[in-house]
Coordinates of C-alpha atoms in Angstrom, one line a residue:
Chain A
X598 CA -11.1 -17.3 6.4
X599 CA -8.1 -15.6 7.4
X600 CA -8.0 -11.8 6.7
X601 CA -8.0 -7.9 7.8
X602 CA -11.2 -6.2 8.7
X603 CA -11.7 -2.6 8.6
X604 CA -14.9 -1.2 9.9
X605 CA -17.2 0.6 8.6
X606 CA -16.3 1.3 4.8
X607 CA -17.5 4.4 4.8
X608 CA -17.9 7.2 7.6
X609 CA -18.9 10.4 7.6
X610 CA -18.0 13.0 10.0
X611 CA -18.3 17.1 10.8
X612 CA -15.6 18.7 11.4
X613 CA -14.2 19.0 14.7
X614 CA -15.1 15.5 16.1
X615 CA -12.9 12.9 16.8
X616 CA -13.3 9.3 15.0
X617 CA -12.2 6.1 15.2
X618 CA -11.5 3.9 12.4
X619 CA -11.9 -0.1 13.6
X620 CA -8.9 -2.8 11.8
X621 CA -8.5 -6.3 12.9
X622 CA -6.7 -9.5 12.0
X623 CA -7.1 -12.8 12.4
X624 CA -3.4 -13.7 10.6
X625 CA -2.2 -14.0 14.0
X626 CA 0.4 -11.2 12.6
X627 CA 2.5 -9.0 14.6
X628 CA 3.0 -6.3 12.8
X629 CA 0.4 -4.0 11.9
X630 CA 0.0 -1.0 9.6
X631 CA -2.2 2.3 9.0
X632 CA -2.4 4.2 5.5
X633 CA -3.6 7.1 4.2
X634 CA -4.3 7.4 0.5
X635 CA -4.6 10.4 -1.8
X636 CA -5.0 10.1 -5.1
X637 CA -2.0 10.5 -6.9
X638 CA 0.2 10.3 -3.8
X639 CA 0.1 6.5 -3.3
X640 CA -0.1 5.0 -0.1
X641 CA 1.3 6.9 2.8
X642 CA 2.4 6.0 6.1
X643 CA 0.6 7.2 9.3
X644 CA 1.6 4.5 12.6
X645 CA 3.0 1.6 12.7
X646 CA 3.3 -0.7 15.3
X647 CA 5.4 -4.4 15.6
X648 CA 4.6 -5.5 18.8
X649 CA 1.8 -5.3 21.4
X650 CA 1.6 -1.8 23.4
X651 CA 4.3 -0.7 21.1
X652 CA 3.7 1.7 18.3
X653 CA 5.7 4.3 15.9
X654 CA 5.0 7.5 14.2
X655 CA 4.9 6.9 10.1
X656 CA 5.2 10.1 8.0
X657 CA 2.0 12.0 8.5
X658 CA 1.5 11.0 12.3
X659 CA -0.2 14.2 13.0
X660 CA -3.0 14.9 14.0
X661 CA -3.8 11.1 14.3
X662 CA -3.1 8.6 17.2
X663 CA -3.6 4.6 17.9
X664 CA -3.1 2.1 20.3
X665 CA -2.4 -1.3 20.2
X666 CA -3.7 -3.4 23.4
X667 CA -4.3 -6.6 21.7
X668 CA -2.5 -8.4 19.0
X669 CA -5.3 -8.9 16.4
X670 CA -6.7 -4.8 16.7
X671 CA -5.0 -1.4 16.0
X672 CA -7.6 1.3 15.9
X673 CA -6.8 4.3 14.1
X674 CA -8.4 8.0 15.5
X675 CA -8.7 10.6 13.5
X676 CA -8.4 14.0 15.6
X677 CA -9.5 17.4 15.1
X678 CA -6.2 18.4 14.4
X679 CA -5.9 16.6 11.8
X680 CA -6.3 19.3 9.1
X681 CA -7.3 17.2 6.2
X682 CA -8.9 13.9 7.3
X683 CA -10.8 13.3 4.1
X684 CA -9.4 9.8 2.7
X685 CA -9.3 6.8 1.9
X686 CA -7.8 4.8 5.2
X687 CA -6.3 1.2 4.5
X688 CA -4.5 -0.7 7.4
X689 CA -2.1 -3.7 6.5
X690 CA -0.4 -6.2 8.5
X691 CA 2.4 -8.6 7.9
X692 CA 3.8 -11.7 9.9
X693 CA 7.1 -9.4 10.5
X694 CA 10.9 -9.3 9.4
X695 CA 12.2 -8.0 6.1
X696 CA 11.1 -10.6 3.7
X697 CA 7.2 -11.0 4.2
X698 CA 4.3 -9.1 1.8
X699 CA 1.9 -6.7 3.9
X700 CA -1.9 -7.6 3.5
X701 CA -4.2 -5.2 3.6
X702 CA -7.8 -4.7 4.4
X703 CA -10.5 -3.1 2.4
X704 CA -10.4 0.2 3.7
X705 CA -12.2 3.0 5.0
X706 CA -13.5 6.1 3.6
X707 CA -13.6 9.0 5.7
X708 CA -15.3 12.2 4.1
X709 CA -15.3 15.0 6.9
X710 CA -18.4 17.5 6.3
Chain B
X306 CA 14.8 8.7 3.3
X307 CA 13.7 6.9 0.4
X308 CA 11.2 7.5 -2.0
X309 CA 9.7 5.9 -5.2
X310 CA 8.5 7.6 -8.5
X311 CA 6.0 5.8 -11.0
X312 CA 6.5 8.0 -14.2
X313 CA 3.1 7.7 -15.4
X314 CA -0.2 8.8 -13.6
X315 CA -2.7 7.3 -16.1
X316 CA -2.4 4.9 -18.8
X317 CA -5.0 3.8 -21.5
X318 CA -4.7 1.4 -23.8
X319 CA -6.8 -1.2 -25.8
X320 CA -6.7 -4.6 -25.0
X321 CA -3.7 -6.6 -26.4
X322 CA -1.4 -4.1 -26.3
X323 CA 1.6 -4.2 -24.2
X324 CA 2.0 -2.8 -21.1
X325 CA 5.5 -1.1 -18.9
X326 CA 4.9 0.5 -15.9
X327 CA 8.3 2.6 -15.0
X328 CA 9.1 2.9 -10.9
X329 CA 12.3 4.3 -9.8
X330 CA 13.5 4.5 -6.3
X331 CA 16.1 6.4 -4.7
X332 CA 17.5 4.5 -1.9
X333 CA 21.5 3.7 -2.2
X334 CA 21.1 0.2 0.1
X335 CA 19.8 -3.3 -0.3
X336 CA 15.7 -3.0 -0.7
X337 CA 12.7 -5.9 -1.4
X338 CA 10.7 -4.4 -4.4
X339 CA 7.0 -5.2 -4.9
X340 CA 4.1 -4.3 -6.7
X341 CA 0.6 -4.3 -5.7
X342 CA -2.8 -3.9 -8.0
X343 CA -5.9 -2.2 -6.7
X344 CA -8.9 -3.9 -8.9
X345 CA -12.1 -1.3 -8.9
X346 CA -14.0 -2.3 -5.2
X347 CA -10.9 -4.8 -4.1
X348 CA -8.4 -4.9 -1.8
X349 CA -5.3 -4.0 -2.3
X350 CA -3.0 -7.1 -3.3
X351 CA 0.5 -8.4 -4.4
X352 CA 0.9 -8.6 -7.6
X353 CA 4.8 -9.7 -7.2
X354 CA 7.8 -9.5 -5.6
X355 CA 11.9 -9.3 -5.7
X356 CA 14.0 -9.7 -2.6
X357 CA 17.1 -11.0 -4.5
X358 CA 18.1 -13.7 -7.2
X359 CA 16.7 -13.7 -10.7
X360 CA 15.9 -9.4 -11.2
X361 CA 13.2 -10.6 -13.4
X362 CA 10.3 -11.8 -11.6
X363 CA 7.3 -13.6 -12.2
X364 CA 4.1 -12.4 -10.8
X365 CA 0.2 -13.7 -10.8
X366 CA -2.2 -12.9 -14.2
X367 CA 0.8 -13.0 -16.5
X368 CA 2.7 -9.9 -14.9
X369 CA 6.6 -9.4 -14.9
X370 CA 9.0 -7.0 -13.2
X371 CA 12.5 -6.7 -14.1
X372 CA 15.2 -5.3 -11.1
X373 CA 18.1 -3.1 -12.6
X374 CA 19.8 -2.4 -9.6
X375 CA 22.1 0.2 -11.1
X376 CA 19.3 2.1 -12.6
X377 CA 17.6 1.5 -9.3
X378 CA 14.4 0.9 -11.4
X379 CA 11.9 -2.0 -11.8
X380 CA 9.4 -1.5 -13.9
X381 CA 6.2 -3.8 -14.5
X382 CA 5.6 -5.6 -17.9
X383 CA 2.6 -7.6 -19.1
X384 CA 3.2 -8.5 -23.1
X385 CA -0.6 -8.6 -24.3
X386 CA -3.3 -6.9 -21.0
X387 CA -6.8 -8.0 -20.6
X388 CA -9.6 -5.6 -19.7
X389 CA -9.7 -7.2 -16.6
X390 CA -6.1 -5.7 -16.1
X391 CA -8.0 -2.3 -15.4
X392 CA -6.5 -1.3 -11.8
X393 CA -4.9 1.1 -10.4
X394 CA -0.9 -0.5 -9.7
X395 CA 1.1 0.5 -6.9
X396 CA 5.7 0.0 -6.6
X397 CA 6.7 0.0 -3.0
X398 CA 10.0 -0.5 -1.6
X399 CA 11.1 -1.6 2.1
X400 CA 14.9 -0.6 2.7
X401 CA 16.6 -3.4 4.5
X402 CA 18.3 -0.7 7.4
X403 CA 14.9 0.3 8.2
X404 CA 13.2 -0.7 11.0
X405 CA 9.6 -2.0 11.2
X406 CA 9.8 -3.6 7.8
X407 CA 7.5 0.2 6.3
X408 CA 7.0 0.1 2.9
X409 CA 7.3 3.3 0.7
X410 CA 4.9 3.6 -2.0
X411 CA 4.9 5.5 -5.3
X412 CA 1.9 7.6 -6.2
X413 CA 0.9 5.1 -8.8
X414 CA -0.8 4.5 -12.0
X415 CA -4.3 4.0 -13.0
X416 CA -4.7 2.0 -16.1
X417 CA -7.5 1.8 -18.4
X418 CA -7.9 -1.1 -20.4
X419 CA -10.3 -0.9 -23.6
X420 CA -12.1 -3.2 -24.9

């Protein structure tokens, strides 16, 4: 079965440690995706990345960072600076271009203690 | 940059009833609209689409989105829901210009479906 992956679904950590949320695909998709939703603020960018070792900032890059060494895995990590890490985490990927859908994964749920 | 506005943060109804979801954008070039559903405990998922042609679209489970560019809406219909329809529903919009084919999400609108 051909899907996204996020691991694990839900995470707890104190405040002040890093943490590093797990998403991979087997769509054989370039493009790949991290979200952060709130609720009543929708879905909200954090990175993006198109291409192998490539990667841009979303809208709410910071205090978050990724990499993206292989094509089927872009791990999100959620920093201490992040000020307010407590969310819901999805990460989406799409074949690329303007005219493909994004598929996402089931999320993660990070509550920071 | 662009944004998108979904007018109503909760909606309950009973089943049968009619449903119109409103989304606005504000982004003055060519866009693909879409709408995903999140079911309770389920992925995220396309509910439908418009890139161009025919503004009114036809989605999965009897859903229907109509594109008026001028009033740079397009709002999701279903004529009679189920209470199977209770989700949380989600207009995004990715702007042609803009590069790495982002999408930009409204804050959505949880729907409650009685039985």
């Amino acid at each position: 079965d051909g899907g996204i992956t996020q691991s694990p679904k839900y995470l707890f950590r104190k405040e002040g440690q890093n943490v590093t949320l797990s998403c991979e695909q087997n769509l054989n998709h370039d493009a790949m995706y991290w979200y952060r939703q709130d609720p009543g603020q929708g879905l909200r960018l954090i990175y993006y990345s198109q291409i192998v070792n490539d990667f841009q900032k979303g809208d709410i890059a910071e205090g978050y960072s990724v990499s993206r060494e292989k094509k089927e895995s872009f791990p999100l990590t959620v920093t201490s600076a992040q000020k307010n890490p407590t969310a819901f985490y999805l990460c989406a990927s799409t074949a690329g271009g303007s005219y493909n859908e994004q598929f996402f994964g089931p999320g993660t749920r990070l509550t920071v203690l | 940059a662009q944004s998108v506005s979904q007018h109503n943060h909760h909606v309950i109804l009973s089943e049968a009833a009619s449903l119109e979801l409103g989304c606005n954008y504000s982004y003055g070039g060519t866009v693909n609209l879409f709408w995903y559903v999140q079911y309770p405990g389920q992925h995220l998922q396309l509910l439908l689409k418009y890139f161009s042609g025919d503004p009114l679209v036809k989605g999965i489970k009897g859903f229907e989105a109509e594109f008026i560019k001028s009033k740079f809406s397009f709002n999701l219909r279903k004529p009679s829901v189920q209470w199977s329809d209770t989700a949380e529903y989600f207009c995004a919009v990715n702007a042609l210009r803009a590069a790495g084919n982002k999408l930009t999400f409204g804050g959505g609108t949880r729907v409650l479906v009685k039985p």
